[in-house]
XYZ file of C-alpha atoms in Angstrom:
689
model
C 170.765 57.364 120.768
C 169.856 60.475 122.950
C 169.364 62.612 119.815
C 166.782 60.158 118.276
C 164.673 60.230 121.640
C 164.575 63.864 121.633
C 164.037 64.464 118.019
C 160.969 61.885 118.328
C 159.612 63.514 121.562
C 159.917 66.933 119.257
C 157.883 65.194 116.517
C 155.127 64.005 118.836
C 155.050 67.430 120.447
C 154.795 68.810 117.066
C 152.126 66.696 116.109
C 149.912 67.496 119.252
C 150.035 71.054 118.235
C 148.586 70.495 114.574
C 146.210 68.370 115.212
C 144.631 70.706 118.108
C 144.501 73.427 115.914
C 142.917 70.921 113.202
C 140.336 70.127 115.649
C 139.346 73.830 116.652
C 139.186 74.172 112.937
C 136.870 71.749 112.045
C 134.576 72.369 115.201
C 134.474 76.088 114.037
C 133.703 75.493 110.250
C 130.634 73.138 111.590
C 129.610 76.035 113.779
C 129.427 78.308 110.781
C 128.080 76.214 108.580
C 125.093 75.445 111.048
C 124.940 79.653 110.819
C 124.690 79.564 106.963
C 121.834 76.815 107.144
C 119.765 79.078 109.548
C 120.279 82.036 107.031
C 118.881 79.581 104.502
C 121.834 77.770 103.140
C 119.567 74.500 101.160
C 120.569 70.925 102.539
C 121.770 70.354 98.984
C 124.768 72.762 99.236
C 125.500 71.314 103.118
C 126.085 67.942 101.711
C 128.536 69.597 99.128
C 129.967 71.358 101.172
C 130.674 68.486 103.549
C 131.912 66.258 100.741
C 134.375 68.803 99.142
C 136.265 70.277 102.269
C 136.412 66.702 103.487
C 137.488 65.230 100.319
C 139.521 68.469 99.759
C 141.028 67.762 103.261
C 142.572 64.310 103.026
C 143.454 65.481 99.687
C 145.331 67.978 101.389
C 147.323 65.842 103.937
C 147.547 63.381 100.901
C 149.633 65.846 98.966
C 151.733 67.229 101.451
C 152.633 63.420 102.772
C 153.445 62.504 99.549
C 156.527 60.256 99.267
C 158.942 57.681 97.092
C 160.555 56.282 99.963
C 160.377 52.633 100.725
C 160.548 53.029 104.635
C 157.781 56.191 104.404
C 155.604 54.338 101.868
C 155.226 51.269 103.098
C 156.030 52.012 107.076
C 155.729 55.714 107.592
C 158.964 55.968 108.542
C 158.428 54.158 111.822
C 158.154 57.447 113.546
C 154.614 57.417 114.476
C 153.765 57.708 118.407
C 151.929 55.264 120.192
C 148.982 57.589 121.025
C 148.670 58.777 117.382
C 149.066 55.139 115.896
C 146.116 54.247 118.097
C 143.869 57.276 116.889
C 145.344 56.337 113.330
C 144.421 52.378 114.143
C 140.920 53.225 115.737
C 139.782 54.642 112.700
C 141.443 52.351 110.382
C 139.294 49.943 112.391
C 136.327 51.322 112.644
C 135.280 51.115 109.118
C 131.438 51.805 107.876
C 130.440 48.323 109.621
C 131.352 50.109 113.005
C 130.270 53.356 112.150
C 127.190 52.983 110.445
C 126.449 49.024 111.040
C 127.156 48.476 114.813
C 124.510 50.627 116.348
C 121.946 49.288 113.770
C 122.878 45.125 114.300
C 122.439 46.279 118.232
C 118.882 47.799 116.962
C 117.843 44.566 114.881
C 119.215 42.131 117.378
C 119.088 43.573 120.560
C 121.638 41.324 122.809
C 122.720 39.065 120.451
C 124.291 42.282 118.810
C 126.726 42.627 121.558
C 128.844 39.457 119.683
C 130.306 42.369 117.388
C 131.034 44.354 120.474
C 132.661 41.795 122.114
C 134.610 39.971 119.422
C 136.070 43.442 118.092
C 136.928 45.258 121.376
C 138.399 41.455 122.603
C 140.295 40.711 119.805
C 142.869 43.810 120.683
C 143.575 41.819 123.907
C 144.527 38.940 121.284
C 146.627 41.909 119.457
C 148.264 43.133 122.495
C 149.384 39.547 124.093
C 150.145 37.201 120.916
C 151.321 39.549 117.913
C 151.901 43.381 117.511
C 155.089 43.506 119.973
C 156.704 40.400 118.393
C 155.539 42.026 114.330
C 157.084 44.990 115.467
C 160.395 43.536 116.772
C 160.695 41.663 113.443
C 160.559 45.150 111.977
C 159.720 44.501 108.422
C 156.468 45.833 106.019
C 153.776 42.696 105.914
C 152.806 39.884 106.969
C 153.483 38.287 104.225
C 157.199 39.205 104.859
C 156.827 37.774 108.503
C 155.652 34.559 107.067
C 158.426 34.326 104.078
C 161.050 34.891 106.529
C 159.927 32.481 109.841
C 159.355 29.638 107.429
C 161.459 30.149 104.742
C 160.568 29.930 100.944
C 158.569 31.448 98.751
C 155.322 29.019 98.977
C 154.215 30.312 102.847
C 154.687 33.726 101.610
C 152.819 33.342 98.374
C 149.896 31.485 100.553
C 150.015 34.663 102.794
C 149.580 36.875 99.591
C 146.698 35.000 98.621
C 144.791 35.078 101.929
C 145.934 38.565 102.648
C 144.209 39.933 99.192
C 141.256 37.297 99.812
C 140.117 39.005 103.218
C 141.515 42.831 102.402
C 139.822 42.561 99.256
C 136.003 41.356 100.720
C 136.680 43.814 103.138
C 137.258 46.653 100.789
C 134.648 46.373 99.098
C 132.002 46.378 101.620
C 133.707 49.887 102.407
C 133.198 51.118 99.021
C 129.764 50.322 99.241
C 129.534 52.302 102.446
C 131.228 55.299 100.823
C 128.486 54.935 97.895
C 125.815 54.901 100.529
C 126.942 58.478 102.387
C 127.561 60.024 99.159
C 124.247 59.619 98.216
C 122.798 60.220 101.357
C 124.750 63.876 101.324
C 124.868 65.003 97.679
C 121.635 62.823 96.459
C 123.228 61.567 93.223
C 123.057 57.363 92.009
C 124.074 54.959 94.115
C 126.633 53.989 91.350
C 127.864 57.629 90.731
C 128.732 57.529 94.801
C 130.660 54.572 94.831
C 133.058 56.487 92.124
C 133.130 59.959 94.002
C 133.737 58.131 97.182
C 136.951 56.315 95.311
C 138.127 59.693 94.353
C 138.558 60.147 98.635
C 140.049 56.959 98.854
C 142.894 57.677 96.333
C 143.917 60.864 96.990
C 144.788 59.685 100.762
C 146.511 56.707 99.843
C 148.312 56.863 96.561
C 150.166 59.666 97.146
C 152.058 58.845 100.021
C 151.097 55.394 101.146
C 151.168 54.458 104.492
C 152.733 57.899 105.745
C 149.847 59.782 104.077
C 147.207 57.429 105.051
C 148.177 57.485 108.696
C 148.058 61.272 109.474
C 144.519 61.328 107.469
C 143.356 58.313 109.523
C 144.441 60.058 112.676
C 142.338 63.457 111.242
C 139.346 60.947 110.102
C 139.162 59.801 113.669
C 138.421 63.454 115.213
C 135.450 63.933 112.279
C 134.305 60.369 112.953
C 134.516 60.336 116.704
C 132.938 63.902 116.813
C 129.919 63.099 114.219
C 128.933 59.825 116.211
C 128.639 61.307 119.704
C 126.955 64.878 119.249
C 123.818 63.088 118.185
C 123.966 60.453 120.347
C 124.114 62.731 123.640
C 121.458 64.818 122.176
C 118.990 62.248 121.939
C 119.882 61.427 125.337
C 119.409 64.961 126.720
C 115.910 64.986 124.972
C 114.693 61.862 126.193
C 116.313 61.550 129.542
C 117.612 65.242 130.492
C 121.025 63.175 131.252
C 124.425 64.232 128.198
C 126.030 60.826 129.227
C 123.859 58.082 127.126
C 126.724 55.298 127.757
C 125.308 55.645 131.699
C 121.398 56.276 131.196
C 120.130 54.568 128.456
C 119.457 51.393 131.502
C 116.247 53.170 132.205
C 115.227 54.027 128.800
C 115.690 50.053 127.943
C 113.376 49.563 130.663
C 110.695 51.301 129.196
C 111.305 49.821 125.760
C 111.245 45.989 127.359
C 107.224 47.031 128.648
C 106.750 48.530 125.237
C 107.321 45.377 123.254
C 105.401 43.030 125.698
C 102.162 45.214 124.836
C 103.481 44.356 121.341
C 103.663 40.797 121.742
C 100.314 40.641 123.423
C 98.522 43.073 120.962
C 96.336 41.086 118.419
C 96.606 43.659 115.499
C 100.832 42.731 115.934
C 99.508 38.943 115.863
C 97.123 39.324 112.796
C 100.007 41.053 110.646
C 102.514 39.016 112.231
C 100.529 35.680 110.774
C 100.283 37.125 107.733
C 103.659 37.793 106.959
C 104.204 34.226 108.320
C 101.299 32.642 105.667
C 103.239 34.846 103.021
C 106.376 33.054 103.785
C 105.381 30.066 104.250
C 103.371 29.745 100.639
C 106.325 30.880 99.069
C 108.630 28.562 100.731
C 106.227 25.632 99.392
C 106.412 26.986 95.884
C 110.107 26.868 96.315
C 110.182 23.416 96.603
C 109.114 23.069 93.290
C 109.328 26.271 91.649
C 108.414 25.273 87.723
C 105.876 23.460 88.549
C 104.707 26.023 90.873
C 105.188 28.615 88.093
C 103.819 26.772 85.280
C 100.072 26.009 87.821
C 100.138 29.869 88.730
C 100.438 30.751 85.520
C 97.559 28.103 83.927
C 95.110 29.137 86.901
C 95.004 32.651 85.639
C 95.202 32.063 81.922
C 91.581 29.944 83.148
C 90.844 32.635 84.854
C 90.645 35.174 81.888
C 89.435 32.625 79.794
C 86.639 32.127 82.237
C 85.985 35.769 82.324
C 85.896 36.559 78.656
C 82.919 33.661 78.660
C 80.963 34.918 81.046
C 80.908 38.399 78.975
C 81.797 39.670 81.875
C 84.146 43.173 81.161
C 84.760 44.144 84.596
C 85.569 40.456 85.203
C 87.749 39.710 82.073
C 89.838 43.066 82.887
C 90.197 42.325 86.416
C 91.861 38.504 85.432
C 93.982 40.166 82.698
C 95.192 42.763 85.268
C 96.027 39.864 87.239
C 97.807 37.613 84.615
C 99.754 40.509 83.652
C 101.114 41.414 87.379
C 102.133 37.666 86.981
C 105.968 36.706 86.830
C 106.908 36.733 83.202
C 109.506 34.106 83.553
C 109.935 31.094 86.269
C 113.372 33.361 87.053
C 111.505 36.429 88.295
C 108.654 34.352 89.854
C 111.697 32.735 92.072
C 113.378 35.628 92.674
C 109.703 37.257 93.921
C 109.026 33.811 96.634
C 112.436 33.947 97.482
C 112.163 37.725 98.721
C 108.663 36.618 100.449
C 110.524 33.484 101.721
C 112.309 35.764 103.556
C 109.563 37.467 105.246
C 109.317 34.521 107.662
C 111.608 36.451 110.274
C 108.595 39.212 110.090
C 105.933 36.363 110.425
C 107.477 35.472 114.038
C 107.302 36.771 117.518
C 109.028 40.126 118.414
C 112.704 39.861 119.287
C 113.065 41.490 122.882
C 115.574 43.884 122.676
C 117.184 42.988 126.067
C 116.534 38.987 125.773
C 119.301 36.853 125.787
C 119.636 34.023 123.317
C 116.147 33.878 122.218
C 114.119 30.952 120.624
C 110.904 29.457 121.003
C 112.247 26.088 122.640
C 115.158 25.127 124.336
C 116.869 23.977 120.965
C 116.366 27.204 119.412
C 117.850 29.077 122.578
C 120.643 26.335 122.254
C 121.885 27.240 119.036
C 121.293 31.191 119.469
C 124.000 30.523 122.359
C 126.009 28.276 120.473
C 126.021 31.246 117.367
C 126.533 34.154 119.681
C 129.652 32.850 121.005
C 130.783 31.484 117.798
C 130.694 35.018 116.173
C 132.768 36.290 119.162
C 135.214 33.740 118.463
C 135.923 34.739 114.833
C 135.625 38.392 115.419
C 138.229 38.331 118.014
C 140.678 36.036 116.006
C 139.814 37.639 112.896
C 140.570 41.053 114.354
C 144.054 39.618 115.832
C 145.035 38.438 112.455
C 143.468 41.368 110.142
C 146.652 42.235 107.661
C 145.843 45.752 107.671
C 146.078 46.347 111.336
C 148.566 44.269 112.093
C 150.550 46.431 109.593
C 149.866 49.578 111.350
C 152.408 48.514 114.740
C 155.333 47.930 111.982
C 154.954 52.262 112.114
C 155.852 52.588 115.480
C 159.457 53.817 117.141
C 160.070 50.553 119.135
C 158.300 47.179 120.513
C 157.405 49.371 123.870
C 155.493 51.976 121.470
C 154.036 49.477 119.689
C 152.360 47.720 122.220
C 151.129 50.898 124.037
C 149.712 51.648 120.765
C 147.420 48.910 121.237
C 145.898 49.926 124.568
C 145.584 53.698 122.446
C 143.940 51.679 119.943
C 141.134 49.891 122.061
C 140.678 53.163 123.830
C 139.884 54.945 120.834
C 137.818 52.402 119.601
C 135.871 52.202 123.024
C 134.508 55.229 122.815
C 132.126 54.433 119.847
C 131.384 50.994 120.861
C 130.164 51.563 124.279
C 128.411 54.433 122.785
C 126.487 52.120 120.094
C 124.761 49.950 122.686
C 122.803 53.357 123.980
C 122.147 54.757 120.595
C 120.294 51.211 119.308
C 118.294 51.858 122.686
C 117.470 55.467 122.290
C 116.423 54.967 118.412
C 114.406 51.948 119.474
C 112.306 53.858 121.892
C 111.380 57.105 119.378
C 110.514 54.116 116.823
C 107.988 52.585 119.600
C 106.464 55.664 120.537
C 106.754 57.920 117.771
C 105.662 55.268 114.773
C 104.246 52.286 115.896
C 100.316 53.085 116.789
C 100.316 56.080 114.580
C 98.632 56.279 111.607
C 100.186 56.346 108.189
C 98.654 59.657 107.283
C 100.669 61.200 110.711
C 104.378 59.705 109.787
C 107.570 61.708 110.993
C 109.042 63.766 108.618
C 112.045 62.065 108.352
C 110.377 58.350 108.076
C 109.253 60.127 104.788
C 112.301 61.396 103.624
C 114.171 57.863 104.214
C 111.390 56.076 102.283
C 112.390 58.076 99.324
C 116.031 57.345 99.747
C 116.127 54.252 99.860
C 113.059 51.423 100.552
C 115.321 48.698 101.285
C 116.308 51.101 104.195
C 113.417 51.950 105.601
C 109.750 50.919 104.108
C 106.482 50.872 105.846
C 103.179 49.152 104.407
C 99.602 49.021 105.591
C 99.509 45.267 105.714
C 96.014 44.982 107.090
C 94.910 47.739 105.511
C 93.577 49.379 109.018
C 95.589 52.680 108.992
C 97.506 52.317 111.845
C 101.302 51.738 112.104
C 101.906 47.929 113.794
C 105.883 47.061 114.632
C 105.751 44.173 111.963
C 104.841 46.592 109.199
C 108.029 48.574 109.629
C 110.828 46.888 107.878
C 114.158 48.886 108.948
C 117.612 48.334 107.800
C 120.331 48.810 110.322
C 122.316 50.795 108.061
C 120.535 54.141 108.729
C 120.021 54.425 112.425
C 122.782 56.090 112.627
C 122.384 58.274 109.503
C 118.990 59.151 110.453
C 119.877 59.725 114.200
C 119.482 63.632 113.702
C 116.771 64.268 111.832
C 114.801 61.273 114.685
C 116.499 63.750 117.422
C 115.359 66.922 115.261
C 118.357 68.275 115.158
C 119.456 70.599 112.139
C 120.364 69.346 108.825
C 124.126 70.465 109.137
C 124.178 67.583 112.359
C 123.275 64.818 109.245
C 125.576 66.134 106.995
C 128.121 66.224 110.005
C 127.260 62.198 110.777
C 127.239 61.201 106.857
C 130.738 63.288 106.724
C 131.445 60.716 109.963
C 130.833 57.744 108.206
C 132.733 58.836 105.494
C 135.850 59.214 107.028
C 134.914 56.135 108.821
C 134.815 54.160 105.497
C 137.491 55.672 103.623
C 140.161 55.419 106.295
C 139.368 51.917 106.358
C 139.387 51.465 102.383
C 142.655 53.600 102.456
C 144.462 51.089 104.827
C 142.755 48.006 102.847
C 143.927 49.034 99.250
C 147.356 50.054 100.413
C 147.386 46.118 102.295
C 146.577 44.450 98.888
C 148.808 46.944 96.556
C 151.580 45.954 99.111
C 151.169 42.189 99.013
C 151.396 42.194 94.965
C 153.909 44.957 94.653
C 156.399 44.457 97.634
C 155.697 40.632 98.613
C 154.878 39.432 94.942
C 157.039 41.589 92.677
C 160.026 42.461 94.998
C 160.217 39.558 97.232
C 159.700 36.911 94.357
C 160.161 38.178 91.051
C 162.072 40.517 90.636
C 164.552 41.092 94.064
C 166.835 43.512 92.419
C 164.175 46.215 91.260
C 164.631 49.765 92.622
C 162.765 51.352 95.489
C 161.262 53.984 92.987
C 159.825 51.293 90.642
C 158.301 49.549 93.655
C 156.398 52.169 95.203
C 155.424 53.606 91.492
C 154.117 49.699 90.742
C 152.300 49.853 94.148
C 150.744 53.166 93.559
C 149.827 51.415 90.200
C 148.245 48.446 91.505
C 145.961 50.657 94.233
C 144.234 52.294 91.227
C 143.991 49.299 89.263
C 142.092 47.453 92.794
C 140.224 50.414 93.754
C 138.218 50.317 90.829
C 137.561 46.724 90.745
C 136.739 47.050 94.142
C 134.143 49.652 93.370
C 133.260 47.879 91.110
C 132.147 44.811 92.601
C 130.658 47.271 95.225
C 128.119 49.098 92.377
C 126.884 45.547 92.158
C 125.687 45.459 95.772
C 126.853 41.326 96.259
C 125.869 41.253 100.279
C 125.087 43.366 103.028
C 128.484 45.832 105.010
C 127.943 43.456 108.054
C 127.989 40.084 106.397
C 131.211 41.123 103.949
C 133.272 42.781 106.959
C 132.377 39.315 109.012
C 133.761 36.883 106.020
C 137.079 38.784 106.007
C 136.827 38.460 109.790
C 136.614 34.275 109.251
C 139.437 34.255 106.451
C 141.561 36.062 107.974
C 141.516 34.257 110.986
C 141.456 31.119 109.577
C 144.436 31.341 106.915
C 146.546 33.689 109.530
C 146.034 33.030 113.244
C 147.641 29.793 113.552
C 150.268 30.149 111.371
C 151.152 33.390 113.328
C 150.484 32.295 116.739
C 152.781 29.453 116.064
C 155.483 30.875 114.169
C 155.827 33.152 117.258
C 155.449 30.477 119.833
C 156.816 27.391 118.586
C 160.246 27.300 117.689
C 159.008 23.819 116.347
C 156.802 24.691 113.839
C 157.956 24.121 110.081
C 157.394 25.764 106.831
C 155.476 22.984 105.308
C 153.092 22.428 108.400
C 152.303 26.608 107.954
C 151.643 26.413 104.304
C 149.523 23.155 104.503
C 147.354 24.806 107.976
C 147.249 28.392 106.133
C 145.227 26.454 103.031
C 143.377 23.962 105.058
C 141.941 26.520 107.366
C 141.386 29.485 105.185
C 140.144 26.448 102.207
C 137.319 24.949 104.993
C 136.179 28.644 105.926
C 135.892 29.604 102.028
C 134.196 25.929 101.270
C 131.644 26.664 104.136
C 130.993 30.118 103.044
C 129.932 28.943 99.360
C 128.071 26.320 100.397
C 126.009 28.036 102.392
C 125.276 31.611 101.887
C 122.675 32.303 98.513
C 125.191 34.637 97.126
C 128.802 33.210 96.713
C 126.582 29.688 95.941
C 125.232 31.684 93.091
C 128.663 33.213 92.479
C 130.811 29.592 92.655
C 128.082 27.006 91.746
C 126.456 28.767 89.135
C 122.438 28.190 90.190
C 121.438 28.356 94.204
C 119.688 24.908 94.129
C 123.384 23.509 93.489
C 123.854 23.200 97.230
C 121.286 23.083 99.708
C 120.741 26.294 101.583
C 120.085 24.298 104.855
C 123.768 22.596 104.939
C 124.897 23.828 107.758
C 127.231 22.001 109.877
C 126.472 22.271 113.960
C 123.869 24.865 112.847
C 126.436 27.584 113.010
C 125.456 30.383 110.613
C 127.957 31.189 107.623
C 129.203 34.863 108.991
C 131.326 32.479 112.057
C 132.628 30.173 109.010
C 136.119 30.555 110.817
C 135.406 28.164 113.709
C 135.699 25.158 111.158
C 139.053 26.826 110.082
C 141.239 28.182 112.799
C 140.942 24.869 114.551
C 142.029 22.955 111.661
C 144.652 24.768 110.938
C 146.256 24.300 114.359
C 145.571 21.183 114.168
C 147.288 20.386 110.725
C 150.044 22.786 111.652
C 150.913 21.031 115.100
C 150.579 17.550 113.645
C 152.983 17.889 110.349
C 155.426 19.811 112.859
C 155.484 16.759 114.666
C 155.825 14.672 111.967
C 158.682 16.344 110.129
C 161.947 17.405 110.833
C 162.750 20.179 113.080
C 163.589 23.763 111.414
C 166.585 24.756 111.286
C 169.287 26.128 113.753
C 168.746 29.677 111.851
C 165.090 29.598 111.996
C 164.833 28.627 115.777
C 167.172 31.654 116.511
C 165.142 33.823 114.732
C 162.232 33.143 116.895
C 164.335 34.284 119.572
C 165.506 37.167 118.890
C 161.495 37.993 118.234
C 160.208 36.817 121.071
C 162.634 37.618 123.190
C 164.332 41.304 124.619
C 167.739 40.841 124.515
C 168.211 41.664 120.770
C 167.489 45.537 120.209
C 164.537 45.957 118.375
C 164.500 46.850 114.605
């Protein structure tokens, strides 16, 4: 025992030395690249160097960490020290949604965006209290492993496999989408090509070494992503306030932003533009009520205009009428798509959202709905955090229960560094937009605005709606995904910092994608194949099958991501609701209530997950079209208690608990062996695995 402790201590000391030199080497690499930029290295080559260097780095770690040993492949040999497991968990956790989307959501939503910060960080309290130590005490490989052992039989295990794959696949599609976006930004290649280039970076990390390779790659990725996130924010803070700690000083910039917002609300030009957007959205919504009739009437009117112009022998009028007819949608489906796009302009037709306003709304009912959704989202994100299988798997890798509990604290610390910075970044960037863009002429827009409009108009678009040549706030359509990526250019930093930020975002997306793909592959190879189909399968075959499945799932997820099925934040939040409703009640009851039966847990998981999935399909446009064929199959306004689909887990979690409790009380108590198993997981009198 003493020898093992000494070995672990020496291993930890060696890791600290390795990553210390790695950090110094990485910073030196960035400095040398900055010098090369000043000497004339082009932006394109900076992007290629960052992409190539980081992918080669991750590939090198993957090759060095290659293994065919089951314990090493699935749980990194259970010897990852608490601090390093916390760093790897932070990297695994801080996906493209956190690195790219968090500050963007706070920029767009203001106070309401704090739900993501509170939910995602608060969830780790639940992890520490209810799950991580007990799952480590259980000492197997996956969440379905625990469900199968606790509840007996293959039915709970199989349900766990389905839920794990569903929430992990939904999540990984969002990460690969983010990989494509960042790779495109770094190299300028087409988005689809960028997705599959990034996919190569994902596979080299996880394919050869499984959890062992993923763990040490994620530690390296965390160092890159946190350095990349902090540098431009600190510099922007210095430029605006003269103070290098943005987390402490951004309040004074928020006060300035609030004052500017009031001026914009009172500006008649702003009101004019917003009315134009509102009128256009209303007209489109009216047409969508009876799209076939509206399409036919619009086309008939234009055709009549052409005929009247020809009858009047006015060539100019005839040409104008024909051009108008030519621009009219070629089919009813095209017209409907255009009207749906215009109908979404309603948000730009409303009053400017104040950044610091809690629970905004035009009346008491609207404010109540806003508050309700804010709390519902926090609940779903907290509970979902505590039930995500790719996060919970990380606590199987620590040497002991004590280390598992300590690593949760480290995880929260490393995540806090970024999450505490995101609100400051959102305010600092909003101040730049309000002072440097709003009120300027279209001819004098900053260079970074012009560049990002060229990259992707869906991320940034500014159009002169009222034709006055001056930029109004309502004329700016900005996507949250560019806030972080554009920060270096907004701050006036050298392009090498933009490359660094993109590399940080790539590290965040790759690290999470690695963990998710490994979760899916392990669920199929270990839980489905080994535990349910062929219990006598040799270790080498199980590991090889996991690698093959990882490759197949990665290509499938990339193929879905290329289609851009939904925005990153919704996909990620959907995964949280799925995990919360599917796993949390069964895991918590399985650990803390001996009376919970296998039938109850199975029905609870099915009902909780099922109601969550159903609510999303009837309230989210792209899911309605996917599962019901056409969007009008189910009304758009079919919300329960006016809860948005992003918080669908609000219905699944309580239903899961209710079903588990009721069915358990109605059925026969679990066997003595099962109850002893619960005690062995719950209490420290039995030595941890």
